[in-house]
């Protein structure tokens, strides 16, 4: 009788409990389905909002009501609204003779170093904001 002994350098086979791929796939698919169902059931997720009747600029946080209120105060000469409006109108940014300085590339490093167009870009933005308000008088 011959006994078969494993080689001393061959590791014994270990039994690993592995999750079958099919079970893993099913679990993942169920989780994704539940997640998608949750998003689709979110209030308002199934219906699209109608587009606004007028354009509302996403970067300017001044409502029509705020503009109307300010217009009334400026026209009445009420302070501080009238003083702020006059100060804006006398600034270099509201001047109709101001020349913008657009650039194709603006480079602005930490603490504006380098400052390749950053100041020009900022001042052009301030001028656009001031001129918009100056030419839509209160």
mmCIF file of N, CA and C in Angstrom, residues 80-94 130:
data_model
loop_
_atom_site.group_PDB
_atom_site.id
_atom_site.type_symbol
_atom_site.label_atom_id
_atom_site.label_comp_id
_atom_site.label_asym_id
_atom_site.label_seq_id
_atom_site.Cartn_x
_atom_site.Cartn_y
_atom_site.Cartn_z
ATOM 1 N N UNK A 80 -30.092 106.135 2.059
ATOM 2 C CA UNK A 80 -28.812 106.249 1.356
ATOM 3 C C UNK A 80 -28.886 105.889 -0.130
ATOM 4 N N UNK A 81 -30.077 105.561 -0.638
ATOM 5 C CA UNK A 81 -30.212 105.098 -2.011
ATOM 6 C C UNK A 81 -29.777 106.145 -3.028
ATOM 7 N N UNK A 82 -30.244 107.373 -2.867
ATOM 8 C CA UNK A 82 -29.910 108.446 -3.807
ATOM 9 C C UNK A 82 -28.401 108.732 -3.786
ATOM 10 N N UNK A 83 -27.793 108.773 -2.615
ATOM 11 C CA UNK A 83 -26.359 109.020 -2.508
ATOM 12 C C UNK A 83 -25.541 107.919 -3.164
ATOM 13 N N UNK A 84 -25.953 106.673 -2.980
ATOM 14 C CA UNK A 84 -25.238 105.542 -3.592
ATOM 15 C C UNK A 84 -25.382 105.586 -5.109
ATOM 16 N N UNK A 85 -26.566 105.935 -5.594
ATOM 17 C CA UNK A 85 -26.786 106.032 -7.039
ATOM 18 C C UNK A 85 -25.922 107.141 -7.636
ATOM 19 N N UNK A 86 -25.896 108.299 -6.986
ATOM 20 C CA UNK A 86 -25.081 109.411 -7.478
ATOM 21 C C UNK A 86 -23.595 109.038 -7.474
ATOM 22 N N UNK A 87 -23.160 108.353 -6.440
ATOM 23 C CA UNK A 87 -21.758 107.927 -6.349
ATOM 24 C C UNK A 87 -21.425 106.964 -7.491
ATOM 25 N N UNK A 88 -22.351 106.053 -7.774
ATOM 26 C CA UNK A 88 -22.143 105.117 -8.879
ATOM 27 C C UNK A 88 -22.061 105.872 -10.200
ATOM 28 N N UNK A 89 -22.942 106.857 -10.394
ATOM 29 C CA UNK A 89 -22.966 107.588 -11.658
ATOM 30 C C UNK A 89 -21.695 108.422 -11.874
ATOM 31 N N UNK A 90 -21.043 108.847 -10.800
ATOM 32 C CA UNK A 90 -19.825 109.641 -10.910
ATOM 33 C C UNK A 90 -18.567 108.776 -10.949
ATOM 34 N N UNK A 91 -18.715 107.469 -10.802
ATOM 35 C CA UNK A 91 -17.527 106.609 -10.809
ATOM 36 C C UNK A 91 -16.987 106.462 -12.226
ATOM 37 N N UNK A 92 -15.728 106.087 -12.321
ATOM 38 C CA UNK A 92 -15.109 105.877 -13.632
ATOM 39 C C UNK A 92 -15.745 104.710 -14.373
ATOM 40 N N UNK A 93 -16.370 103.816 -13.642
ATOM 41 C CA UNK A 93 -16.954 102.630 -14.263
ATOM 42 C C UNK A 93 -18.244 102.930 -15.017
ATOM 43 N N UNK A 94 -18.987 103.952 -14.616
ATOM 44 C CA UNK A 94 -20.240 104.296 -15.285
ATOM 45 C C UNK A 94 -20.040 105.298 -16.413
ATOM 46 N N UNK A 130 -22.413 98.548 -13.504
ATOM 47 C CA UNK A 130 -22.802 99.939 -13.264
ATOM 48 C C UNK A 130 -23.545 100.539 -14.456
#
